[in-house]
Every structure is written in C-alpha cells, then in structure tokens.
CSV table of C-alpha atoms in Angstrom, one decimal:
chain,number,residue,atom,x,y,z
A,1,MET,CA,-33.7,24.8,-20.4
A,2,ALA,CA,-29.8,25.1,-19.4
A,3,ARG,CA,-27.4,23.9,-21.8
A,4,PRO,CA,-25.7,20.8,-19.9
A,5,ARG,CA,-22.0,21.8,-18.6
A,6,SER,CA,-18.8,20.5,-21.1
A,7,THR,CA,-16.5,18.4,-19.7
A,8,ALA,CA,-14.1,19.6,-22.0
A,9,ALA,CA,-14.8,23.1,-20.9
A,10,ASP,CA,-14.2,22.5,-17.7
A,11,GLN,CA,-10.9,20.1,-17.6
A,12,ALA,CA,-9.9,22.9,-19.4
A,13,ILE,CA,-10.9,25.7,-17.5
A,14,LEU,CA,-9.1,23.8,-14.7
A,15,ASN,CA,-5.6,23.0,-16.8
A,16,ALA,CA,-6.0,26.9,-17.5
A,17,THR,CA,-5.8,27.7,-14.3
A,18,ARG,CA,-3.1,25.4,-12.7
A,19,SER,CA,-1.1,26.7,-15.2
A,20,ALA,CA,-1.5,30.5,-15.6
A,21,LEU,CA,-0.7,29.7,-11.3
A,22,VAL,CA,2.3,28.2,-11.8
A,23,GLU,CA,3.3,31.1,-14.3
A,24,LEU,CA,1.2,34.0,-12.6
A,25,GLY,CA,1.0,33.7,-9.2
A,26,TRP,CA,-1.5,34.1,-6.8
A,27,SER,CA,-1.3,37.9,-6.2
A,28,ARG,CA,-1.4,38.2,-10.2
A,29,LEU,CA,-3.8,35.6,-11.3
A,30,THR,CA,-7.7,36.5,-12.2
A,31,MET,CA,-10.4,35.1,-14.1
A,32,ALA,CA,-9.7,36.8,-17.4
A,33,ASP,CA,-6.4,35.4,-17.3
A,34,ILE,CA,-8.0,31.6,-17.2
A,35,ALA,CA,-11.0,32.6,-19.3
A,36,ALA,CA,-8.1,33.7,-21.8
A,37,ARG,CA,-6.2,30.5,-21.0
A,38,ALA,CA,-8.6,27.9,-21.4
A,39,GLY,CA,-10.4,29.5,-25.0
A,40,VAL,CA,-14.0,30.1,-22.7
A,41,ALA,CA,-15.5,33.7,-21.9
A,42,LYS,CA,-15.1,35.6,-18.7
A,43,THR,CA,-19.2,34.3,-17.7
A,44,THR,CA,-19.0,30.8,-18.4
A,45,LEU,CA,-16.3,30.9,-15.2
A,46,TYR,CA,-18.6,33.0,-13.6
A,47,ARG,CA,-21.6,30.1,-14.1
A,48,ARG,CA,-19.3,27.5,-12.4
A,49,TRP,CA,-17.3,29.1,-10.1
A,50,PRO,CA,-17.9,32.1,-7.7
A,51,GLY,CA,-14.5,33.6,-7.9
A,52,LYS,CA,-10.8,33.0,-8.4
A,53,SER,CA,-10.5,31.0,-4.4
A,54,GLU,CA,-14.1,28.5,-5.3
A,55,LEU,CA,-11.4,27.2,-8.7
A,56,VAL,CA,-8.5,27.2,-7.4
A,57,VAL,CA,-9.1,24.7,-5.0
A,58,ASP,CA,-11.5,22.3,-7.5
A,59,ALA,CA,-8.1,23.0,-9.7
A,60,VAL,CA,-6.0,21.4,-7.3
A,61,ALA,CA,-8.8,18.9,-5.8
A,62,VAL,CA,-8.8,16.9,-9.6
A,63,LEU,CA,-5.2,16.7,-8.8
A,64,PHE,CA,-5.8,14.9,-5.5
A,65,ASP,CA,-8.1,12.6,-7.0
A,66,GLU,CA,-5.7,11.1,-8.6
A,67,LEU,CA,-4.1,9.4,-5.8
A,68,GLU,CA,-4.8,6.0,-5.2
A,69,LEU,CA,-3.7,3.0,-2.7
A,70,THR,CA,-2.6,0.0,-4.5
A,71,ASP,CA,-2.6,-3.4,-3.4
A,72,ARG,CA,0.6,-4.0,-2.5
A,73,GLY,CA,0.2,-7.0,0.1
A,74,SER,CA,0.4,-5.3,3.5
A,75,LEU,CA,-0.3,-2.4,5.9
A,76,GLN,CA,3.1,-1.6,5.9
A,77,ALA,CA,3.7,-1.6,1.5
A,78,ASP,CA,-0.1,0.1,0.9
A,79,ILE,CA,1.2,3.1,3.3
A,80,GLU,CA,4.7,3.3,1.7
A,81,GLY,CA,2.9,3.4,-2.1
A,82,VAL,CA,0.5,6.2,-1.2
A,83,VAL,CA,2.7,7.8,0.8
A,84,LEU,CA,5.2,7.8,-2.2
A,85,SER,CA,2.4,8.6,-4.2
A,86,PHE,CA,1.6,11.3,-2.2
A,87,ALA,CA,5.3,12.9,-2.6
A,88,ALA,CA,4.9,12.7,-6.5
A,89,LEU,CA,2.3,14.9,-6.8
A,90,LEU,CA,3.1,17.3,-4.3
A,91,ASP,CA,6.8,17.4,-6.2
A,92,ARG,CA,4.9,18.7,-9.5
A,93,PRO,CA,5.0,23.0,-9.4
A,94,GLU,CA,1.3,22.3,-10.5
A,95,THR,CA,0.3,20.7,-6.8
A,96,LYS,CA,3.0,22.5,-5.3
A,97,THR,CA,1.9,26.3,-6.4
A,98,SER,CA,-1.7,25.6,-5.7
A,99,LEU,CA,-1.5,24.1,-2.7
A,100,MET,CA,0.7,26.5,-1.1
A,101,ALA,CA,-1.3,29.3,-3.0
A,102,VAL,CA,-5.0,28.3,-1.3
A,103,VAL,CA,-3.9,27.4,1.8
A,104,ALA,CA,-2.0,30.5,2.3
A,105,GLU,CA,-5.5,32.5,1.5
A,106,SER,CA,-7.2,30.3,3.6
A,107,THR,CA,-5.2,31.1,7.3
A,108,HIS,CA,-7.6,34.5,6.7
A,109,ASP,CA,-10.7,33.3,5.2
A,110,VAL,CA,-13.2,30.9,6.7
A,111,ALA,CA,-15.3,29.9,3.5
A,112,LEU,CA,-11.9,29.0,1.8
A,113,ARG,CA,-10.7,26.6,4.4
A,114,ASP,CA,-14.0,25.6,4.4
A,115,ARG,CA,-14.0,24.3,0.8
A,116,ILE,CA,-10.7,23.5,0.8
A,117,ARG,CA,-11.7,20.7,3.7
A,118,ALA,CA,-14.9,19.4,1.5
A,119,ALA,CA,-12.8,18.9,-1.8
A,120,ILE,CA,-9.8,17.7,-0.7
A,121,VAL,CA,-9.0,16.1,2.7
A,122,ASP,CA,-12.7,14.6,3.0
A,123,ARG,CA,-12.2,13.1,-0.4
A,124,GLN,CA,-9.2,12.7,0.2
A,125,LYS,CA,-9.9,10.0,3.3
A,126,ARG,CA,-11.1,7.4,1.0
A,127,LEU,CA,-7.6,6.0,0.7
A,128,VAL,CA,-7.3,5.9,4.7
A,129,LEU,CA,-10.7,4.2,5.0
A,130,GLU,CA,-9.5,1.8,2.5
A,131,GLY,CA,-6.0,1.2,3.4
A,132,ARG,CA,-7.7,0.4,7.1
A,133,ALA,CA,-10.3,-1.9,5.8
A,134,ARG,CA,-8.2,-3.7,3.6
A,135,ALA,CA,-5.8,-4.1,6.6
A,136,GLN,CA,-8.6,-5.5,8.5
A,137,ALA,CA,-9.6,-8.0,6.2
A,138,ARG,CA,-6.0,-8.7,6.5
A,139,GLY,CA,-6.0,-9.0,10.0
A,140,GLU,CA,-3.2,-7.1,10.1
A,141,LEU,CA,-6.1,-4.4,12.3
A,142,PRO,CA,-8.8,-5.3,14.9
A,143,GLN,CA,-12.2,-4.2,13.8
A,144,ASP,CA,-12.9,-1.2,14.5
A,145,ALA,CA,-14.6,-1.4,17.9
A,146,PRO,CA,-18.1,1.3,18.5
A,147,GLY,CA,-17.6,4.9,17.5
A,148,GLU,CA,-13.8,4.3,16.8
A,149,SER,CA,-13.8,4.9,12.9
A,150,ALA,CA,-14.0,8.4,12.2
A,151,ARG,CA,-11.7,9.6,15.2
A,152,THR,CA,-9.3,6.7,14.1
A,153,VAL,CA,-9.3,7.9,10.5
A,154,ASP,CA,-8.9,11.0,11.1
A,155,LEU,CA,-5.8,11.1,13.1
A,156,ILE,CA,-4.5,8.7,10.5
A,157,PHE,CA,-4.9,11.3,7.8
A,158,ASP,CA,-3.7,13.9,9.7
A,159,VAL,CA,-0.6,12.2,10.6
A,160,ILE,CA,0.0,10.8,6.8
A,161,ALA,CA,-0.6,14.3,5.4
A,162,GLY,CA,0.9,16.1,7.5
A,163,ALA,CA,3.8,14.3,8.0
A,164,VAL,CA,4.3,13.8,3.7
A,165,VAL,CA,3.6,17.9,3.5
A,166,HIS,CA,5.9,19.1,5.6
A,167,ARG,CA,9.0,17.0,4.5
A,168,SER,CA,7.9,18.1,1.3
A,169,LEU,CA,7.0,21.5,1.2
A,170,VAL,CA,8.1,23.3,4.3
A,171,SER,CA,11.3,21.4,4.9
A,172,ALA,CA,11.7,20.8,1.4
A,173,GLU,CA,13.6,17.5,1.8
A,174,ALA,CA,13.4,14.7,0.5
A,175,VAL,CA,10.3,11.7,0.4
A,176,ASP,CA,12.3,8.7,-1.2
A,177,ALA,CA,11.6,4.7,-0.3
A,178,GLU,CA,13.8,4.9,2.7
A,179,TRP,CA,12.4,7.6,4.3
A,180,ALA,CA,8.7,6.1,3.3
A,181,ARG,CA,9.5,2.7,4.5
A,182,THR,CA,10.8,4.2,8.1
A,183,PHE,CA,7.4,6.9,8.5
A,184,ALA,CA,5.3,3.5,7.7
A,185,THR,CA,7.6,1.6,10.5
A,186,LEU,CA,7.0,4.2,13.0
A,187,LEU,CA,2.9,4.9,11.8
A,188,VAL,CA,1.8,1.0,11.6
A,189,GLY,CA,3.5,0.3,14.9
A,190,GLY,CA,1.6,3.5,16.6
A,191,LEU,CA,-1.3,2.0,15.1
A,192,ALA,CA,-0.5,-1.7,16.8
A,193,ALA,CA,0.2,-0.2,19.7
A,194,ALA,CA,-2.7,1.9,20.0
A,195,SER,CA,-4.8,-1.4,18.9
A,196,ALA,CA,-3.5,-3.3,22.0
A,197,GLY,CA,-4.0,-0.3,24.4
C-alpha cells in the first residue's frame, strides 16, 4: 500500500521551487536543485511531478489560489480590490519570475500551455463567477441569458488578467488605486452597455 503524500513535503517542494527559480532562472533550474532545497529525494519529486515544467506551474498555481474577491459593497469596488490584489501578487519576485518563465516555455510546449490553463486560468475564473453572481444578487447586473455565462466569464477574465499582467509585467507600470479605479469604471461601463444591448 502506498504511503499518503505529505502536505508538509509538498509545501516545502513548492516553496523551494519558487525560491530556486528566482535565484537560478529557468534555464539553470533543475529537479536536483529543488530536491536539495526542499530536503527531499529526487525520486520524491518525480513521484509527484513528471518534470520541471509541471512542478513550476503547480508552484505558481498555489500563489494564485491565494487571491480572494472581498465583498466591498459594489461591483466597481470589488473589481478595484481584486485588481489591486492581483497586481500585488504579480509584484512578488517568486510570482513574477515563475509566471514569466512558464509562459515563455509554453510558447513551444502545448502540454504545458494546457496545464497552465487548467491549473491557473480555469481555477481563477472562480473569482469572475463569484463577482458576477454577487453583482447580479445586488441588482447591478442582469441575470444571464441562456448560454451567455461561460462566454461572458471568459471575456471578463481575459480583460482583467490581460490588462493587469500587461501593465505589471510587460509595461512595468504601477497598478495603483487610481489606475484600478479607472480600469474598473471602464469595465463596469462596458458590462452595463453589453447588458443593455
């Protein structure tokens, strides 16, 4: 009978992966480095993850799972809050380095791209679903028409994630309270126009 996985070991491995990546960069990072930092055998890593790419994606995904959509009383304020939280997460060296590395690698690795979508993108769409449901309950947005929800959730997620990632990581500009307010105003206005149309 197989022994159960150790949550403490998993956490140590994910932490070691992020710190090693920040220090060494993608090209120099090895499973041996990660195992040594985590204090586990390489075989322990390979039992859990088939390779470096999968391990780094999971190490990044755990960071994104920290994001929450706090109820700030209105759709506008909720969007501002999640944008600022997302930007703060992207500003952490371990998030920035890990995310940029796996996205770069995924440009020529379809399986890695699929893993990023499943482990990070699809899991974080929960924030959009939660925010829309809350706004609909407040009467700020109409209820979904049949078949509309999935398309709209995808679009809202792409707009928010795309704008914040581009500004933070590509343009290297600040995502501050003023920018978040302006962005949220545009998004809420667009959602209202789309609902009215």
